[in-house]
Short mmCIF file of C-alpha atoms and ligand atoms in Angstrom, two decimals:
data_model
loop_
_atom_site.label_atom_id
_atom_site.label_comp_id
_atom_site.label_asym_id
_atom_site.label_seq_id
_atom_site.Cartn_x
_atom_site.Cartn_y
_atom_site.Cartn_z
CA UNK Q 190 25.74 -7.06 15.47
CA UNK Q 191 22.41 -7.11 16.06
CA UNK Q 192 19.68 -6.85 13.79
CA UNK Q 193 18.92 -3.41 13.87
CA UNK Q 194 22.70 -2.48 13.77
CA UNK Q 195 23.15 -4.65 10.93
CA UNK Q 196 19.77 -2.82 9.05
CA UNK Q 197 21.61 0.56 10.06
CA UNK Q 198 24.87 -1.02 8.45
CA UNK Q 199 23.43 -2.14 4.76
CA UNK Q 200 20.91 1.38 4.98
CA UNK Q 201 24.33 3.33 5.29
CA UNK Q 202 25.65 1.21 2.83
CA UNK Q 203 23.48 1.89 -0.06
CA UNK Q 204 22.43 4.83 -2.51
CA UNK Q 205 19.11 3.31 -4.14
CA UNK Q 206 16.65 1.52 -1.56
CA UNK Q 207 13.77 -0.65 -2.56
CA UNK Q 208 11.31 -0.23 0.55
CA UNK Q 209 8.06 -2.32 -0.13
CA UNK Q 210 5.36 -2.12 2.50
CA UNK Q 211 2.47 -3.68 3.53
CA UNK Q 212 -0.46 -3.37 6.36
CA UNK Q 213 1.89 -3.44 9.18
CA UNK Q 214 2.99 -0.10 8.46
CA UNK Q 215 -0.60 1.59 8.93
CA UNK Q 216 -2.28 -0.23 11.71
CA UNK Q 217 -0.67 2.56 13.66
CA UNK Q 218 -2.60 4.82 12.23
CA UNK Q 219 -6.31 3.27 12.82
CA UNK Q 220 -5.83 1.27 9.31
CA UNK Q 221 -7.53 -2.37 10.00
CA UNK Q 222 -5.28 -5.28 8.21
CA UNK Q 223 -8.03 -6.32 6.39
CA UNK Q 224 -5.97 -9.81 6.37
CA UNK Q 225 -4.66 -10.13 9.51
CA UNK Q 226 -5.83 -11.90 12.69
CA UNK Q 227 -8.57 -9.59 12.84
CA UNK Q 228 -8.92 -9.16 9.52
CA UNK Q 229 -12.47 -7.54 8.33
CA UNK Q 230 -12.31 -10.29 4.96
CA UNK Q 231 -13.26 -12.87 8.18
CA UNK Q 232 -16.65 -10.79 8.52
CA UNK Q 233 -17.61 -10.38 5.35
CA UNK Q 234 -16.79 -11.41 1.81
CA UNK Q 235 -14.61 -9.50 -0.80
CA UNK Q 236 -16.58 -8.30 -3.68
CA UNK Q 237 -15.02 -10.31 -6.67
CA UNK Q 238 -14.59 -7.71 -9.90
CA UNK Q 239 -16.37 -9.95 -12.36
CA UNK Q 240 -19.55 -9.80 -9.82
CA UNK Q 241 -18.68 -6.36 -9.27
CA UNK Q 242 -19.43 -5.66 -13.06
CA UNK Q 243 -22.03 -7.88 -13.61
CA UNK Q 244 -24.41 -7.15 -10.41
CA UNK Q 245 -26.31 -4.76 -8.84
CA UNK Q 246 -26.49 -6.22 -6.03
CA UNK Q 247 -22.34 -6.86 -5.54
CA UNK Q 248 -21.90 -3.03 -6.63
CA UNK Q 249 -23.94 -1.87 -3.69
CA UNK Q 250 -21.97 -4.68 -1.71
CA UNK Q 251 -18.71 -2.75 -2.76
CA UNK Q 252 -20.33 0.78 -2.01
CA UNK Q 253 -21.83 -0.51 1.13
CA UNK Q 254 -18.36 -2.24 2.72
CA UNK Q 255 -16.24 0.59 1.22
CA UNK Q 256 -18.60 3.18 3.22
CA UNK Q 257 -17.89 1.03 6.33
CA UNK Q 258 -14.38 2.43 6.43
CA UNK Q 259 -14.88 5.79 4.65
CA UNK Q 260 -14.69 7.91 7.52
CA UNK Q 261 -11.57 5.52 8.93
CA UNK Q 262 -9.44 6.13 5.74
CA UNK Q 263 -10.36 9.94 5.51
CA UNK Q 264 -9.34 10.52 8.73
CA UNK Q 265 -6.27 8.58 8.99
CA UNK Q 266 -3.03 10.23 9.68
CA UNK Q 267 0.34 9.20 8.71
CA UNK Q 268 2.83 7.69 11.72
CA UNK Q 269 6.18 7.98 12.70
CA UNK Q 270 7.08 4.63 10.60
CA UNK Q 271 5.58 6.96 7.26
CA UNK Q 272 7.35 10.21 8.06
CA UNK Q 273 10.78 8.11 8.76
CA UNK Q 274 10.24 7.06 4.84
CA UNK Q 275 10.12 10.15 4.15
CA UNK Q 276 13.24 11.14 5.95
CA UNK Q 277 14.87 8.68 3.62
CA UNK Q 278 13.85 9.97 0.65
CA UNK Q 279 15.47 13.44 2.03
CA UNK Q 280 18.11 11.83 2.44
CA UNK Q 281 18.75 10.92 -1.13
CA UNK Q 282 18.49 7.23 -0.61
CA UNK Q 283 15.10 6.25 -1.73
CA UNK Q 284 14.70 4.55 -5.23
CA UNK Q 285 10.85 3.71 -5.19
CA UNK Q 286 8.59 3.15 -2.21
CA UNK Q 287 6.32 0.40 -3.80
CA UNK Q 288 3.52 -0.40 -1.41
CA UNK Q 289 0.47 -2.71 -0.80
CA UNK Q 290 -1.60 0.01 0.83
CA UNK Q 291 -4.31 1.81 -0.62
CA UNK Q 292 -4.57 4.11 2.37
CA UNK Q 293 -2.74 7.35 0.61
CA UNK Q 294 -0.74 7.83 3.98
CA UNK Q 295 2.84 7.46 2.22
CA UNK Q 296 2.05 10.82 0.04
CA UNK Q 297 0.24 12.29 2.89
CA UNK Q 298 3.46 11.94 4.71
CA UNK Q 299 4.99 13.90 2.29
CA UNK Q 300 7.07 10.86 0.06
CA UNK Q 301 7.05 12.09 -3.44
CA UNK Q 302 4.48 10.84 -6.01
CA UNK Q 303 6.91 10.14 -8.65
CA UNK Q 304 9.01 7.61 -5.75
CA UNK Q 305 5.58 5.88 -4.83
CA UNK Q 306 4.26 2.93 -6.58
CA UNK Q 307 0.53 1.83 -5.29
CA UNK Q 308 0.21 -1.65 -6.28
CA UNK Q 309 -3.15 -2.17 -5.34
CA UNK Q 310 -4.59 1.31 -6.03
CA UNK Q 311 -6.15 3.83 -3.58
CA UNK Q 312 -8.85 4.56 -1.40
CA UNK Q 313 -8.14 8.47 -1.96
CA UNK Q 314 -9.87 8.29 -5.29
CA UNK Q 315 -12.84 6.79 -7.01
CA UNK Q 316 -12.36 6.45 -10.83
CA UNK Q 317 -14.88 5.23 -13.70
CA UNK Q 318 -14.41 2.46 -15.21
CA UNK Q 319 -15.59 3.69 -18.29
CA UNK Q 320 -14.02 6.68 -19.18
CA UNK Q 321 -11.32 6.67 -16.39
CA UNK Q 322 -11.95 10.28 -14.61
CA UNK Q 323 -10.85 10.30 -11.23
CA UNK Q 324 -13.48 12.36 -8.39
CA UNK Q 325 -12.57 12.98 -4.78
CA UNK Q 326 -14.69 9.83 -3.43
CA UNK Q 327 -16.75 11.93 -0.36
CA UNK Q 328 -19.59 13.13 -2.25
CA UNK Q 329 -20.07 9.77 -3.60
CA UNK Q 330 -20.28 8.65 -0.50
CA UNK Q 331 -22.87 11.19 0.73
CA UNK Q 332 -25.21 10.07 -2.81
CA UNK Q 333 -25.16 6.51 -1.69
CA UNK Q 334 -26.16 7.06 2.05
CA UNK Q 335 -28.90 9.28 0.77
CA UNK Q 336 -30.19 7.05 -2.03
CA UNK Q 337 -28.57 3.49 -1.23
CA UNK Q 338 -28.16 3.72 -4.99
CA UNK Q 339 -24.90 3.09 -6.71
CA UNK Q 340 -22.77 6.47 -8.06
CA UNK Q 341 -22.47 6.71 -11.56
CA UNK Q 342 -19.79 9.17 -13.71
CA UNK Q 343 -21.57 11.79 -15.77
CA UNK Q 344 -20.66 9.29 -18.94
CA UNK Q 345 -23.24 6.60 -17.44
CA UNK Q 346 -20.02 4.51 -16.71
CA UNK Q 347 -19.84 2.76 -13.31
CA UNK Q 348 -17.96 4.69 -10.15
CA UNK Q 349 -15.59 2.41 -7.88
CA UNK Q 350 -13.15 2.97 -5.55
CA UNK Q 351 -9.43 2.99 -7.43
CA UNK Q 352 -8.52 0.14 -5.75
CA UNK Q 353 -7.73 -3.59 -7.23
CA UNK Q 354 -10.32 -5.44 -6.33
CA UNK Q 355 -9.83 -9.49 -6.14
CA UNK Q 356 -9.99 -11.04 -9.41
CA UNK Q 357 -9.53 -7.73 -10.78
CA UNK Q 358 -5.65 -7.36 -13.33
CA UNK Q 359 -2.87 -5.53 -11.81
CA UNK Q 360 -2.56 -2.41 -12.74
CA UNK Q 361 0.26 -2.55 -15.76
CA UNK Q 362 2.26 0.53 -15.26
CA UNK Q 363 2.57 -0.05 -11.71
CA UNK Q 364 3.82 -3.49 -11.70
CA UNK Q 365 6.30 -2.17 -14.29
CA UNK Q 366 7.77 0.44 -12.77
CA UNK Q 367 8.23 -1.15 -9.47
CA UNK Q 368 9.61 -4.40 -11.38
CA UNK Q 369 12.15 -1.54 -12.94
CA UNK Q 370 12.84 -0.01 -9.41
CA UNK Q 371 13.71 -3.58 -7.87
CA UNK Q 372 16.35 -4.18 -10.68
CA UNK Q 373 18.26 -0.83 -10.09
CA UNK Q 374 17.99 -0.60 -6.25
CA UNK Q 375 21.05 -1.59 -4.03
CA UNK Q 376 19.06 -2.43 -1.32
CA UNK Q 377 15.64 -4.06 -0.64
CA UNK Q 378 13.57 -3.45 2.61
CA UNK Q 379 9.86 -5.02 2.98
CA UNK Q 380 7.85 -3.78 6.06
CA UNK Q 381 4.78 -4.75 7.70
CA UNK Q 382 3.95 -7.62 5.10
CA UNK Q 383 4.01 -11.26 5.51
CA UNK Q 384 4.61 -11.30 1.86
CA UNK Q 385 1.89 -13.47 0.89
CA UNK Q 386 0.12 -12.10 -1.10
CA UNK Q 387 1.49 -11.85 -5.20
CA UNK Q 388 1.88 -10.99 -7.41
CA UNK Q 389 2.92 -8.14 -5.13
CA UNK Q 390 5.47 -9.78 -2.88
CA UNK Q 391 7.24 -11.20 -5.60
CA UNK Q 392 8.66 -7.24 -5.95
CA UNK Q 393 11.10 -7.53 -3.23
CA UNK Q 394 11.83 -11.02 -4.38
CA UNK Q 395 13.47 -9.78 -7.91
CA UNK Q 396 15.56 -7.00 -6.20
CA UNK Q 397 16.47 -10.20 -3.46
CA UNK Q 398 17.35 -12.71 -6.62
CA UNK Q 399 19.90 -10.47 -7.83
CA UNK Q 400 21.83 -10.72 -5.08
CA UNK Q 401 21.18 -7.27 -3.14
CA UNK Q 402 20.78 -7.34 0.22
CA UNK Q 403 17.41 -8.09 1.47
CA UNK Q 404 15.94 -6.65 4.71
CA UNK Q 405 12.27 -7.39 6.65
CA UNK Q 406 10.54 -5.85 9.06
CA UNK Q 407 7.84 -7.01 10.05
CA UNK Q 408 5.91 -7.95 13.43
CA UNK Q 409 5.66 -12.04 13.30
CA UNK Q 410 7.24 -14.49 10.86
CA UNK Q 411 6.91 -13.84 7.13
CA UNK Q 412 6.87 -15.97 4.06
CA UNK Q 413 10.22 -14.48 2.93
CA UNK Q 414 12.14 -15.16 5.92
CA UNK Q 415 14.52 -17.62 4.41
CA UNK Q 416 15.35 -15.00 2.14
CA UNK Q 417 16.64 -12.33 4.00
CA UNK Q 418 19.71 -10.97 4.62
CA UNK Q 419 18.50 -9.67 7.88
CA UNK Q 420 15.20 -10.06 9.56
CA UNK Q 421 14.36 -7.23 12.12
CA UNK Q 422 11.13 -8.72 14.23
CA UNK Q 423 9.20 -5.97 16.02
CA UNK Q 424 6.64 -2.75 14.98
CA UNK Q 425 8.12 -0.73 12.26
CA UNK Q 426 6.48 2.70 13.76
CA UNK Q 427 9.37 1.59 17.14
CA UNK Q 428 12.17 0.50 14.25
CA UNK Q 429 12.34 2.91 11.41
CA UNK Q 430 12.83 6.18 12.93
CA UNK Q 431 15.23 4.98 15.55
CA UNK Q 432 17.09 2.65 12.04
CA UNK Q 433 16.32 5.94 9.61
CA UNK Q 434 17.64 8.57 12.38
CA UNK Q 435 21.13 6.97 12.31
CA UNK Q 436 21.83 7.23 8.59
CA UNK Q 437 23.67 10.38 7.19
CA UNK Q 438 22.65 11.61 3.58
CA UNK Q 439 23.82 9.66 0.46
CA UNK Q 440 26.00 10.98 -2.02
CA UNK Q 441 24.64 13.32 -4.80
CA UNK Q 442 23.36 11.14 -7.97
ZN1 ZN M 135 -17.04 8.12 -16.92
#
């Protein structure tokens, strides 16, 4: 078999998948890998959380680098790699999509919220870190172009993007119910991630150590390779719907 028949095979096989994705899955869609060979993170330095709430100056860094890619995220449309997720999910085989991305583009594909796990927060929001209310982030944006000034919530707390920022905790809830999802599913896929980065990857890795079967697809080697059960090398947005399309709807749970 080869490795896409044998990915069709263990899909058609199981009731519960685990998909985890990363970058790879979006750079169809305009999203920049920000760690990738062109990575933006090689022209220009992450804002660190600690500076982030201790300096002007790396707030309106944050502000500044997240208005550089405003307009990309906004306008960014899901692929044909998203909406094959969400074919899976209609077909009653989706147990959690847990994924790197803070682009938004698995819900705007139409993936439920309650299946979706954002690791690493979202673009599609900013939140305060004071009091925790959550605005739609464009007329923030419009404020800090105008002023160059920093948005603050109507509490005096500081706005920033809901994303996780380096240095900056997990967020709990998450990394517990994805944790949950990879010790139910029957399945584990990873896509577009070289599965570097943790405590993120190590997801897939605790449905893998049980002994499911363990599935990446990714373009170029990962760090989970030896891991896998099968290891499908090529561009998800080509892979998934033609893997997706051949798999009939699970049973009732
Ligand atoms: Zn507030």
């Amino acid at each position: 078999l080869s490795p896409v028949d044998r990915l069709v095979e263990l899909l058609r096989a199981s009731r519960r998948v685990l998909i985890f994705t990363g970058a790879g899955i979006s750079t169809g869609s305009g999203i920049p890998d920000f760690r990738g060979p062109q990575g933006t993170w090689k022209s220009r330095r992450p804002v660190y959380f600690q500076d982030f709430l201790s300096s002007e100056e790396s707030r309106v860094e944050h502000w500044d680098y997240k208005m550089e890619f405003h307009e990309r995220f906004r306008d960014a449309r899901p692929n044909a790699a998203h909406r094959a997720l969400v074919d899976l999910e209609r077909l009653g085989r989706l147990e959690a999509l847990v994924t790197q991305n803070i682009d938004g583009l698995h819900e705007a594909a139409g993936n439920s919220p309650e299946k979706i796990v954002e690791l690493h927060g979202t673009n599609r929001w900013v939140v305060c870190l004071t009091c925790g209310a959550r605005s739609d982030p464009e007329p923030h944006f419009v404020e800090f172009r105008k002023t160059g000034r920093c948005p603050t919530c109507a509490c005096g707390g500081w706005l920033k993007s809901a994303t996780v920022s380096f240095g900056q905790a997990m967020p709990e809830r998450e990394m517990a119910r994805a944790a949950e999802a990879a010790g139910r599913c029957d399945l584990a896929i990873s896509i577009g991630s070289t599965l570097e980065v943790h405590p993120a990857a190590s997801i897939p890795m605790l449905a893998a150590e049980r002994g499911v079967p363990y599935a990446i697809v990714n373009q170029g080697p990962t760090a989970q390779d030896g891991c896998a059960t099968v290891r499908v090398e090529g561009d998800a947005v080509e892979i998934l719907p033609a893997v997706v399309g051949l798999v009939p709807p699970g049973s009732a749970r």
